[in-house]
XYZ file of C-alpha atoms in Angstrom:
711
model
C 4.323 17.601 20.062
C 2.104 14.706 21.832
C -0.409 13.469 19.304
C -3.151 14.559 22.378
C -1.447 17.863 22.660
C -1.566 18.582 18.744
C -5.406 17.660 18.837
C -6.691 20.323 22.030
C -4.222 23.586 20.195
C -6.242 22.679 16.990
C -9.363 23.115 19.059
C -8.432 25.593 21.508
C -7.468 28.196 18.132
C -3.919 28.065 18.718
C -2.530 25.342 15.462
C -3.785 26.255 12.480
C -3.608 25.667 8.659
C -3.084 28.079 6.326
C -5.142 29.326 3.496
C -2.233 27.626 0.834
C -2.379 24.599 1.965
C -4.209 22.064 -0.648
C -7.532 19.899 0.956
C -7.140 17.055 2.534
C -6.616 14.366 -0.206
C -5.524 11.239 1.945
C -7.836 7.719 1.570
C -8.374 5.922 3.163
C -6.245 2.958 2.793
C -3.279 6.241 3.853
C -5.606 6.258 7.218
C -5.630 2.451 7.662
C -1.255 2.547 7.287
C -1.326 5.900 9.366
C -3.017 3.937 12.306
C -1.224 0.392 11.554
C 2.281 2.198 11.839
C 1.017 4.134 15.041
C 0.131 0.757 16.805
C 3.049 -0.790 15.937
C 5.454 2.248 16.950
C 6.471 2.399 13.368
C 8.187 6.336 12.560
C 5.089 8.395 11.060
C 7.374 11.432 9.983
C 7.776 14.582 11.467
C 5.855 18.109 11.946
C 6.568 21.370 10.794
C 5.460 24.249 12.409
C 5.766 27.825 12.046
C 5.078 29.786 15.285
C 4.162 33.166 14.537
C 1.910 36.328 15.829
C 1.799 37.633 12.313
C 0.016 34.587 10.481
C -0.843 34.440 6.885
C -4.748 34.030 5.940
C -6.223 30.409 7.729
C -8.547 28.715 6.861
C -11.864 27.788 8.181
C -13.628 30.230 9.297
C -12.075 31.475 12.557
C -9.943 35.083 12.254
C -6.945 35.807 14.033
C -6.922 38.658 16.766
C -3.256 40.089 17.652
C -3.984 39.271 21.267
C -3.816 35.986 20.823
C 0.214 36.443 20.314
C 1.975 34.117 18.524
C 0.170 31.375 17.163
C 1.098 28.017 14.923
C 0.814 27.352 11.815
C 0.815 23.706 10.206
C 2.732 23.732 7.196
C 3.859 19.990 6.768
C 1.937 16.440 8.199
C -1.276 18.617 7.776
C -2.336 15.487 6.087
C -1.278 13.142 9.054
C -2.833 14.944 12.386
C -5.943 15.542 9.791
C -6.424 11.952 9.506
C -5.981 11.635 13.616
C -8.210 14.042 13.986
C -11.314 12.536 12.132
C -10.548 9.391 13.679
C -9.912 10.466 17.414
C -12.469 13.445 17.550
C -15.092 11.447 14.955
C -15.477 15.755 13.667
C -14.192 16.910 10.842
C -11.637 19.584 11.813
C -12.444 23.605 12.827
C -9.901 24.524 9.759
C -12.354 22.813 6.856
C -15.207 22.748 5.667
C -17.219 18.877 4.266
C -16.316 20.301 0.961
C -12.594 20.140 1.346
C -12.704 16.902 2.642
C -12.131 15.077 -0.096
C -12.182 11.464 1.097
C -13.819 10.995 4.270
C -11.579 8.777 6.122
C -13.442 8.260 9.204
C -15.596 5.015 10.535
C -12.205 3.084 10.553
C -12.816 -0.271 11.728
C -10.376 -2.282 14.539
C -10.614 -6.144 15.165
C -9.914 -5.780 18.778
C -8.284 -9.304 19.170
C -5.947 -9.759 16.381
C -5.513 -5.584 15.326
C -6.634 -5.853 11.567
C -8.161 -2.555 10.733
C -10.632 -1.954 7.978
C -13.446 -0.307 7.284
C -16.838 -0.895 7.427
C -18.263 -4.307 5.681
C -21.678 -5.606 7.212
C -21.071 -9.455 6.669
C -18.115 -9.272 8.738
C -18.256 -7.192 11.258
C -22.234 -6.809 12.202
C -21.780 -10.670 14.243
C -18.752 -9.772 15.287
C -18.517 -8.158 18.557
C -14.585 -7.867 18.303
C -14.770 -5.167 15.135
C -15.463 -1.640 16.367
C -15.039 1.478 15.545
C -11.759 3.366 16.566
C -13.470 6.236 17.719
C -14.254 4.873 20.243
C -11.548 3.263 21.648
C -9.818 6.237 21.402
C -12.915 8.501 23.636
C -13.052 4.999 25.801
C -16.658 4.284 24.728
C -15.955 0.715 23.951
C -13.033 -1.106 26.776
C -11.618 -4.259 26.028
C -13.973 -5.622 29.204
C -17.330 -4.290 27.039
C -16.310 -6.864 24.033
C -15.498 -9.531 26.245
C -19.357 -9.668 27.622
C -20.688 -9.515 24.054
C -18.672 -12.487 23.398
C -19.997 -14.510 26.510
C -22.911 -13.217 25.735
C -22.933 -15.233 22.252
C -21.949 -17.849 24.434
C -18.054 -18.094 23.452
C -15.628 -18.935 26.673
C -12.685 -15.519 26.379
C -9.930 -17.236 27.815
C -7.504 -14.852 29.887
C -5.376 -15.891 27.385
C -7.417 -13.924 24.828
C -8.363 -11.471 27.342
C -5.692 -10.208 28.249
C -4.437 -9.424 24.194
C -7.784 -7.283 23.557
C -6.810 -5.287 26.419
C -3.303 -5.118 25.379
C -4.984 -3.536 22.195
C -7.361 -1.609 23.432
C -4.869 0.075 25.285
C -2.115 -0.315 22.629
C -4.544 2.525 20.667
C -5.722 4.265 23.183
C -1.782 5.414 23.577
C -1.859 6.597 20.065
C -2.424 9.507 21.506
C 0.472 10.264 23.511
C 3.002 9.125 20.895
C 5.010 12.363 19.511
C 5.549 13.629 16.544
C 8.428 15.067 15.953
C 8.236 18.382 15.393
C 10.183 21.062 13.701
C 9.556 24.372 14.257
C 10.141 27.874 12.163
C 10.773 30.984 14.510
C 8.534 33.874 14.906
C 11.164 35.975 13.237
C 10.655 34.655 10.009
C 8.696 36.361 7.754
C 5.057 35.022 5.697
C 7.810 34.410 2.671
C 10.648 32.638 4.219
C 7.376 30.176 5.811
C 6.552 29.303 2.683
C 10.152 28.902 1.256
C 10.634 26.753 3.664
C 7.553 25.157 3.389
C 8.139 24.894 -1.052
C 11.795 23.632 0.166
C 10.699 20.447 2.616
C 7.573 19.719 0.013
C 9.840 19.472 -3.332
C 12.814 17.268 -1.993
C 9.473 14.698 -1.597
C 6.507 13.742 -3.490
C 3.913 14.774 -1.860
C 2.917 17.918 -3.897
C 2.953 19.074 -7.382
C 5.078 21.638 -8.845
C 1.084 22.974 -9.513
C 0.406 23.164 -5.814
C 3.695 24.363 -4.394
C 2.731 26.680 -6.885
C -0.325 27.564 -5.743
C 1.182 27.980 -2.063
C 4.079 30.753 -3.175
C 1.192 32.597 -4.943
C -0.770 32.474 -1.741
C 1.768 33.764 -0.152
C 1.226 37.052 -1.899
C -2.652 37.137 -2.606
C -3.765 35.126 0.151
C -6.920 34.991 -0.631
C -6.271 33.321 -3.777
C -7.029 29.804 -3.237
C -10.088 30.919 -1.965
C -10.762 33.107 -5.192
C -9.690 29.953 -7.683
C -12.402 28.029 -5.705
C -15.235 30.230 -6.271
C -14.750 29.941 -9.982
C -14.241 26.289 -10.119
C -17.336 25.635 -8.468
C -19.299 28.526 -10.681
C -17.392 25.841 -13.703
C -18.556 22.826 -12.582
C -22.642 23.830 -12.159
C -22.281 24.643 -15.541
C -20.858 20.464 -15.613
C -16.930 21.437 -16.514
C -15.000 20.340 -13.454
C -11.933 20.802 -13.372
C -8.643 20.966 -9.579
C -6.741 23.804 -8.917
C -3.939 22.956 -11.095
C -5.562 23.815 -14.184
C -6.035 27.222 -13.007
C -2.361 27.268 -11.852
C -1.243 25.736 -15.615
C -4.101 28.603 -17.171
C -1.975 31.435 -15.514
C 0.811 29.899 -15.915
C 0.188 30.200 -20.072
C -1.189 33.622 -19.713
C 1.331 35.166 -17.929
C 5.099 33.322 -19.742
C 3.616 30.785 -21.982
C 4.560 28.094 -20.987
C 3.650 24.629 -19.286
C 6.534 23.858 -17.463
C 9.232 26.287 -15.032
C 6.298 26.207 -12.440
C 8.772 28.273 -10.185
C 8.017 31.353 -12.592
C 4.628 32.538 -10.523
C 6.527 31.691 -7.116
C 7.911 35.599 -6.812
C 6.248 38.432 -5.638
C 6.728 40.253 -8.606
C 4.147 38.675 -10.018
C 1.327 39.836 -7.804
C 0.336 42.784 -9.802
C 0.068 41.154 -13.543
C -1.396 37.862 -11.656
C -4.308 39.664 -10.338
C -5.185 41.448 -13.607
C -4.862 37.971 -15.344
C -7.090 36.335 -13.331
C -9.338 38.882 -13.316
C -10.041 39.346 -16.960
C -10.005 34.869 -16.901
C -12.592 35.577 -14.028
C -14.580 38.120 -15.528
C -14.817 37.170 -19.756
C -12.302 34.230 -20.462
C -13.483 31.398 -18.817
C -16.962 31.299 -19.162
C -16.621 32.150 -22.618
C -14.418 29.676 -23.359
C -16.892 26.993 -21.826
C -19.554 28.663 -24.207
C -17.715 27.938 -26.833
C -17.473 23.832 -26.300
C -20.805 23.393 -25.204
C -21.715 25.682 -28.363
C -19.146 24.655 -30.686
C -17.103 21.827 -30.138
C -20.825 19.871 -28.548
C -19.277 19.502 -24.961
C -21.927 19.199 -22.087
C -19.815 18.341 -19.122
C -16.075 17.295 -18.596
C -16.923 13.433 -18.223
C -16.977 13.986 -21.974
C -12.959 15.043 -22.450
C -10.239 12.812 -22.043
C -7.933 15.991 -20.990
C -8.549 18.899 -20.271
C -5.714 19.744 -20.344
C -6.432 20.561 -24.187
C -8.210 23.540 -22.979
C -4.898 25.559 -21.592
C -4.323 26.110 -24.980
C -7.783 27.477 -26.015
C -8.110 29.187 -22.991
C -4.594 31.026 -23.652
C -5.455 31.692 -27.269
C -9.280 33.728 -26.466
C -6.896 35.271 -23.224
C -4.238 36.587 -25.571
C -6.753 38.273 -27.542
C -7.770 40.150 -24.469
C -10.942 38.228 -24.090
C -12.865 39.731 -26.823
C -15.029 37.283 -29.276
C -13.668 34.982 -31.731
C -14.472 34.686 -35.315
C -16.432 31.526 -37.001
C -12.761 31.029 -38.471
C -11.053 31.218 -35.499
C -13.835 29.109 -33.550
C -13.497 26.476 -36.338
C -10.031 25.847 -36.197
C -9.188 25.650 -31.720
C -13.304 23.322 -32.225
C -11.314 21.165 -35.151
C -8.158 21.091 -33.400
C -9.309 20.419 -30.041
C -10.618 17.096 -31.184
C -7.455 15.709 -32.459
C -5.825 16.428 -29.733
C -8.879 14.171 -28.010
C -9.117 11.277 -30.459
C -5.047 11.568 -30.498
C -4.219 11.726 -26.947
C -2.278 15.379 -27.585
C -1.870 15.196 -23.293
C -2.225 12.391 -21.526
C 1.966 12.201 -21.300
C 4.943 14.727 -21.264
C 2.284 17.364 -19.996
C 4.199 20.658 -18.959
C 6.638 19.623 -22.602
C 3.876 20.290 -25.046
C 2.259 22.545 -23.720
C 5.720 24.353 -23.640
C 5.221 24.128 -27.195
C 2.436 24.727 -28.534
C 1.703 28.101 -25.650
C 4.648 28.825 -27.388
C 3.234 28.464 -30.629
C 0.102 30.408 -29.716
C 2.243 32.819 -28.982
C 4.400 33.407 -32.226
C 1.910 31.938 -34.888
C -0.072 33.741 -36.776
C -2.280 30.388 -37.618
C -1.317 28.301 -34.526
C -4.324 26.024 -34.876
C -3.009 24.865 -38.152
C 0.314 24.613 -36.636
C -0.390 23.135 -33.421
C -2.623 20.315 -35.891
C 0.535 19.867 -38.013
C 2.019 19.217 -34.979
C -0.171 16.342 -34.053
C -0.127 14.650 -37.053
C 3.846 14.401 -37.180
C 3.308 12.027 -34.359
C 0.528 10.504 -35.480
C -2.111 10.308 -38.577
C -4.950 12.276 -38.045
C -7.340 9.753 -41.132
C -9.423 7.656 -38.558
C -9.441 4.278 -39.598
C -11.979 1.480 -39.406
C -9.615 -0.686 -37.579
C -8.670 1.862 -34.921
C -12.767 0.548 -33.565
C -11.281 -3.052 -33.437
C -11.533 -4.016 -29.631
C -11.797 -0.606 -28.553
C -13.900 0.305 -25.141
C -16.262 3.085 -24.363
C -13.616 4.237 -22.734
C -11.666 5.279 -25.336
C -11.246 8.766 -26.826
C -13.005 7.767 -30.092
C -15.832 7.349 -27.820
C -15.883 11.066 -26.892
C -15.095 11.783 -30.333
C -18.684 9.697 -31.468
C -19.898 11.415 -28.711
C -19.893 14.783 -30.306
C -20.475 13.850 -33.740
C -24.193 12.589 -32.469
C -25.338 15.835 -31.020
C -23.633 17.784 -33.971
C -26.526 16.031 -36.587
C -29.004 15.461 -33.514
C -29.814 11.964 -33.327
C -31.799 11.299 -31.332
C -32.559 8.358 -28.180
C -33.753 5.574 -29.760
C -35.616 5.485 -26.534
C -37.422 8.303 -26.211
C -37.050 10.618 -29.873
C -35.622 12.943 -27.845
C -32.983 14.530 -29.478
C -29.503 14.105 -27.965
C -28.573 17.470 -27.711
C -30.636 19.272 -26.199
C -30.123 20.552 -22.831
C -30.914 17.765 -20.180
C -30.645 17.611 -16.904
C -30.388 15.592 -15.036
C -32.529 12.671 -15.056
C -31.996 12.606 -18.577
C -27.890 12.608 -18.900
C -26.552 10.656 -21.515
C -25.494 7.082 -21.059
C -24.631 3.928 -23.093
C -25.790 1.068 -23.936
C -25.135 -2.570 -25.876
C -27.077 -2.720 -29.148
C -26.239 -6.521 -28.898
C -27.362 -7.090 -25.037
C -24.403 -8.544 -23.540
C -26.641 -11.265 -22.036
C -26.748 -12.801 -25.292
C -23.043 -12.611 -26.411
C -21.993 -13.946 -23.578
C -24.236 -16.634 -24.403
C -22.870 -17.227 -27.784
C -19.255 -17.679 -26.301
C -18.396 -14.057 -25.400
C -18.031 -14.320 -22.071
C -14.784 -13.264 -20.078
C -13.364 -16.523 -20.733
C -12.140 -15.576 -24.399
C -9.830 -12.275 -24.188
C -10.398 -11.054 -28.251
C -14.113 -11.977 -27.860
C -15.418 -10.617 -24.893
C -13.157 -7.396 -25.974
C -15.962 -7.430 -29.361
C -18.429 -7.309 -26.477
C -17.707 -4.179 -25.432
C -16.585 -2.437 -28.619
C -17.800 0.986 -28.308
C -19.787 0.248 -32.026
C -21.762 -2.057 -30.017
C -22.921 1.098 -28.231
C -26.162 3.443 -28.835
C -26.278 6.672 -27.028
C -29.597 7.089 -24.947
C -30.771 9.241 -22.391
C -30.334 7.742 -18.612
C -33.995 7.407 -18.034
C -34.242 5.221 -21.526
C -31.431 3.496 -20.325
C -32.975 2.122 -17.402
C -36.533 1.169 -18.726
C -34.956 -1.093 -22.084
C -34.611 -4.464 -21.321
C -31.561 -6.973 -23.154
C -34.181 -7.381 -26.159
C -32.558 -9.175 -28.815
C -31.199 -6.697 -31.667
C -33.060 -7.879 -34.492
C -36.358 -6.834 -32.248
C -35.340 -3.838 -30.612
C -33.454 -2.177 -33.766
C -36.521 -3.041 -35.985
C -38.710 -1.567 -33.240
C -36.682 1.294 -32.623
C -37.111 1.822 -37.013
C -40.277 1.916 -37.103
C -40.716 4.257 -34.212
C -37.867 6.479 -35.226
C -37.709 5.719 -38.594
C -33.977 7.956 -39.074
C -32.850 7.303 -35.990
C -30.814 4.911 -36.797
C -29.011 6.560 -39.335
C -28.607 9.465 -37.524
C -26.580 7.258 -34.916
C -24.640 5.140 -37.647
C -26.028 2.006 -36.719
C -26.753 -0.453 -40.316
C -30.100 -0.642 -40.974
C -29.742 -4.521 -42.918
C -31.554 -6.577 -40.821
C -29.492 -9.619 -41.876
C -26.388 -7.632 -39.457
C -28.949 -7.620 -37.130
C -28.883 -11.318 -36.321
C -26.400 -12.448 -33.465
C -25.160 -15.004 -35.590
C -23.371 -12.488 -37.836
C -22.930 -9.418 -34.836
C -18.829 -9.754 -35.873
C -20.088 -8.549 -39.862
C -22.074 -5.909 -37.275
C -19.014 -4.535 -36.054
C -17.229 -4.663 -39.458
C -20.042 -2.607 -41.357
C -20.508 -0.249 -38.601
C -16.764 0.699 -38.013
C -16.646 1.536 -41.969
C -19.304 3.571 -41.406
C -18.451 5.687 -37.952
C -15.265 5.705 -39.844
C -16.361 7.544 -42.940
C -18.669 9.646 -40.780
C -16.550 10.937 -38.762
C -13.404 11.819 -41.150
C -16.104 13.957 -42.890
C -17.358 15.583 -39.862
C -13.562 16.619 -38.802
C -11.948 17.645 -42.289
C -15.897 19.304 -42.983
C -14.985 21.779 -39.860
C -13.074 23.878 -41.945
C -10.321 23.313 -44.137
C -6.552 24.149 -42.407
C -3.138 25.024 -43.888
C 0.250 23.308 -43.359
C 1.606 26.052 -41.376
C 4.344 28.360 -43.333
C 6.472 28.822 -39.217
C 10.230 29.303 -39.710
C 11.971 26.756 -37.995
C 12.615 27.257 -34.282
C 15.840 27.966 -33.032
C 15.107 24.539 -30.866
C 15.170 22.650 -33.886
C 18.232 24.533 -35.618
C 20.441 22.964 -32.416
C 19.110 20.385 -33.040
C 19.679 19.594 -36.633
C 23.513 20.782 -35.803
C 26.060 22.654 -37.814
C 25.397 22.968 -41.896
C 27.116 25.050 -44.075
C 24.539 28.106 -43.315
C 25.204 27.394 -39.132
C 27.726 27.402 -36.676
C 28.103 26.525 -33.410
C 30.624 28.060 -31.183
C 31.100 27.797 -26.918
C 32.221 30.789 -26.499
C 33.579 34.449 -27.540
C 36.164 33.891 -25.367
C 35.585 31.735 -22.460
C 38.069 29.013 -22.940
C 36.204 26.309 -21.610
C 39.092 23.763 -21.510
C 41.187 26.132 -19.548
C 39.273 28.099 -17.485
C 40.354 31.346 -18.787
C 39.932 33.955 -20.914
C 41.227 33.313 -23.792
C 41.327 35.698 -27.014
C 42.253 33.722 -29.383
C 38.912 32.827 -29.569
C 38.090 36.007 -30.590
C 40.131 34.869 -33.928
C 37.792 32.314 -34.321
C 34.747 33.694 -34.397
C 35.834 37.096 -36.895
C 36.942 34.000 -39.034
C 33.385 31.810 -39.410
C 31.789 35.698 -39.710
C 34.335 36.295 -42.766
C 33.793 32.540 -44.266
C 29.685 33.209 -44.130
C 30.126 37.097 -46.041
C 32.293 35.562 -48.727
C 29.564 32.799 -49.712
C 25.878 33.282 -49.221
C 24.939 34.004 -45.561
C 24.302 32.564 -42.936
C 24.387 32.556 -38.479
C 26.016 32.192 -35.807
C 25.405 31.157 -33.088
C 27.856 31.798 -29.079
C 26.839 30.157 -26.075
C 26.269 26.831 -27.592
C 29.058 23.337 -28.027
C 30.052 22.082 -31.320
C 27.581 18.844 -30.229
C 24.792 21.299 -29.509
C 24.614 21.814 -26.019
C 23.034 24.989 -25.470
C 26.131 26.510 -22.648
C 25.211 30.129 -23.093
C 26.388 33.059 -21.736
C 27.631 33.347 -18.482
C 30.706 32.820 -18.253
C 32.069 35.299 -21.493
C 29.744 38.123 -19.481
C 31.793 37.039 -16.512
C 35.112 37.051 -18.037
C 34.319 41.239 -19.543
C 33.644 42.339 -16.019
C 29.701 42.439 -16.642
C 26.541 39.952 -15.640
C 24.204 40.984 -18.566
C 24.817 40.905 -22.736
C 25.296 45.005 -22.450
C 29.157 45.405 -22.690
C 29.241 41.424 -23.933
C 27.428 43.021 -27.440
C 29.497 46.561 -27.269
C 32.876 43.972 -27.189
C 31.370 42.167 -29.906
C 29.969 44.701 -32.460
C 33.391 46.333 -32.140
C 35.987 43.495 -32.750
C 33.688 42.871 -35.690
C 33.818 46.690 -36.510
C 37.883 46.781 -36.397
C 37.247 43.497 -38.974
C 34.461 44.449 -41.283
C 33.937 47.642 -41.088
C 31.316 49.482 -39.252
C 29.385 49.932 -42.228
C 29.107 46.469 -43.117
C 28.274 45.522 -39.809
C 25.301 47.632 -39.032
C 23.919 47.227 -42.598
C 24.114 43.175 -43.094
C 24.818 41.875 -39.571
C 21.922 41.328 -37.141
C 23.050 40.144 -33.088
C 20.610 38.880 -30.876
C 20.102 37.932 -27.892
C 17.522 34.669 -27.869
C 17.149 32.467 -24.572
C 16.626 28.037 -25.172
C 14.607 27.095 -22.692
C 15.755 29.772 -19.692
C 19.741 29.770 -21.556
C 20.669 33.265 -22.801
C 22.826 32.460 -26.177
C 23.803 34.792 -28.883
C 22.929 34.642 -32.441
C 24.693 36.317 -35.640
C 22.513 36.557 -38.518
C 25.052 37.270 -41.704
C 24.009 38.733 -45.007
C 26.142 38.054 -47.719
C 28.794 40.729 -48.672
C 29.218 42.887 -51.421
C 33.167 42.619 -51.734
C 35.122 39.981 -50.638
C 36.583 39.793 -46.857
C 40.539 39.270 -46.710
C 41.077 38.437 -42.991
C 44.738 39.995 -42.165
C 46.214 36.948 -39.356
C 48.792 36.641 -37.200
C 51.091 34.126 -37.287
C 52.330 31.923 -33.969
C 55.273 34.448 -34.331
C 53.456 37.690 -34.615
C 53.643 37.455 -38.547
C 50.515 38.893 -40.708
C 49.295 37.037 -42.560
C 46.037 37.461 -45.468
C 43.847 34.582 -45.624
C 40.588 34.919 -47.458
C 37.617 32.095 -45.679
C 34.451 30.440 -46.999
C 32.066 27.916 -46.102
C 32.522 24.439 -47.111
C 29.963 22.403 -45.596
C 29.410 22.529 -41.674
C 33.267 24.078 -41.522
C 35.089 27.929 -42.151
C 37.876 27.113 -44.525
C 40.979 29.448 -45.877
C 41.114 29.489 -50.158
C 44.365 28.901 -51.344
C 45.838 31.564 -53.692
C 44.503 29.340 -57.034
C 41.684 28.842 -56.003
C 40.866 32.127 -55.579
C 40.090 34.217 -58.317
C 37.180 31.408 -59.700
C 35.743 32.015 -56.675
C 35.840 35.577 -56.667
C 34.459 35.274 -59.884
C 31.566 33.281 -59.706
C 30.490 35.171 -56.538
C 31.231 38.410 -56.739
C 31.505 39.053 -60.464
C 28.539 38.511 -61.417
């Protein structure tokens, strides 16, 4: 399809963007690169469209009328087409509102002589007629001859050669409209679900969409209004200072429905429709607003700009959701606030977000004291105690500055200039800002400038900052610290202590700047540690070891791995000899102190699952497997032992199902009758020895039996 045709179809309501598509996210550099490639006739990708007479929910105000017949839905390539529409038409396409244009790429200029592309800068372009808005060239408001005349008016002599170059270049730009975008079309017979599946597969092979964005596209297939519904809530939260993106909502939904942070594909299936809408009703009506209020009132978080990772709010949100949206107790609130603070200063979610959410959300689901346990997880990775040396060279971008701000608000610290409490509900004019206590201009004169990296970092250190209201920061002059702090102490006597600023006037001298920093580091570390500890008492968790952790530790005297019940992975066939190995292992545990047998896990700890065993038994699920296993063990040990001393479970490790057999110690010894390779039966007695099952000789049995069974 020609570019000009695509733009005309948009204007004529024949080419649409579906509601499940994300907003326009391209940046100015992306627009420049696209136009540069088109001018040079480089490949610029393809379009994927779907021709349908039953379109999904569409972006924009236009409503589909069946009298229109089949229309085209743009599934892939909308960022490029939208860019071209804005640069050619000079307007936002009708399927977008201005709020959905995250970066306005209009106003691109081109030097018609050199074909350099750039956005307007006055110094470079104001007096150079060669620089023109590319939209004017596309619309033929500006032609090469107009530019030549302007140059000649300025006294330049334009040679025939230069004239030809500028003429050729403007034509090259105009001819972009005749370029073809190769188009792949999904046929009319495809359903909405099939079209979204194709959209997913196309995008999954590249990097254009995140897993959360692809999941949202799939959700929109079975809930067309989902994107707009979520965006409405995001707007409400943003007005309260809590600014999130759509992917945050998708992570929240995944957490609430599945207690996972990965496996976004779980949200793709339309079977989620009813429970997802029900979850959203509770989130929208109660939980999200409650979490925002909770963070503001108890954690002193007034805006998400103060948070280094908003994903720490996902476990908190899921916890409140699991409570049915009911308000938490004071003890619960204190524990989650304490964990939240440590998640920020110890950067819990800065990397490996899905994996960490998997672990943390499982804890939220399974633990009686989840935030105690989550705090212990952080402590495993990073010490909790804050030390003075952590502040050295740290700027206000460091998470410790966020904690400092929350702490100061918690103790009703005041602005040094106005005396206004930092904790008050502030309007925009009184938004909190930070300011150098020792002015940078003064420090620079003392050698703390950019020419010395170490000293520059000390000048910008967060311990050289005070929290002020915005209006105060704008009126504060670059006064010497000594005079400034003396004035503050005189007007608001307790204000320095409330912001942990050393009150020894000797430390306010600029020659003692580094001693001032050290004194404030020590004070801040002490105050912040006391603040965090004092929020609430948290106890080391008493949680059971997870199955994943058991497998990672490897086999021992109470844990054994078997790859399968009866499937021989080496020969790729059923091998009933393997069943005898299972029986031997159970006997060894029963004759010893008990233990756990995991079937579907290799000796090395690789999780293989049970699918091969299922198929060998003529089934695709656990029912036949469990029946076969129980019959096998009942034949060897009796039904009474199997029903009273064995527990058979089918847990999942990740997404892979295995079999877990928990064996209690037997009340009497089990001697197995085992056939040798000649078919002759022999009685054998097995026990656990280290990480394996061993046969005891006749000579060894009497003392063992006396010790184990005759107490």
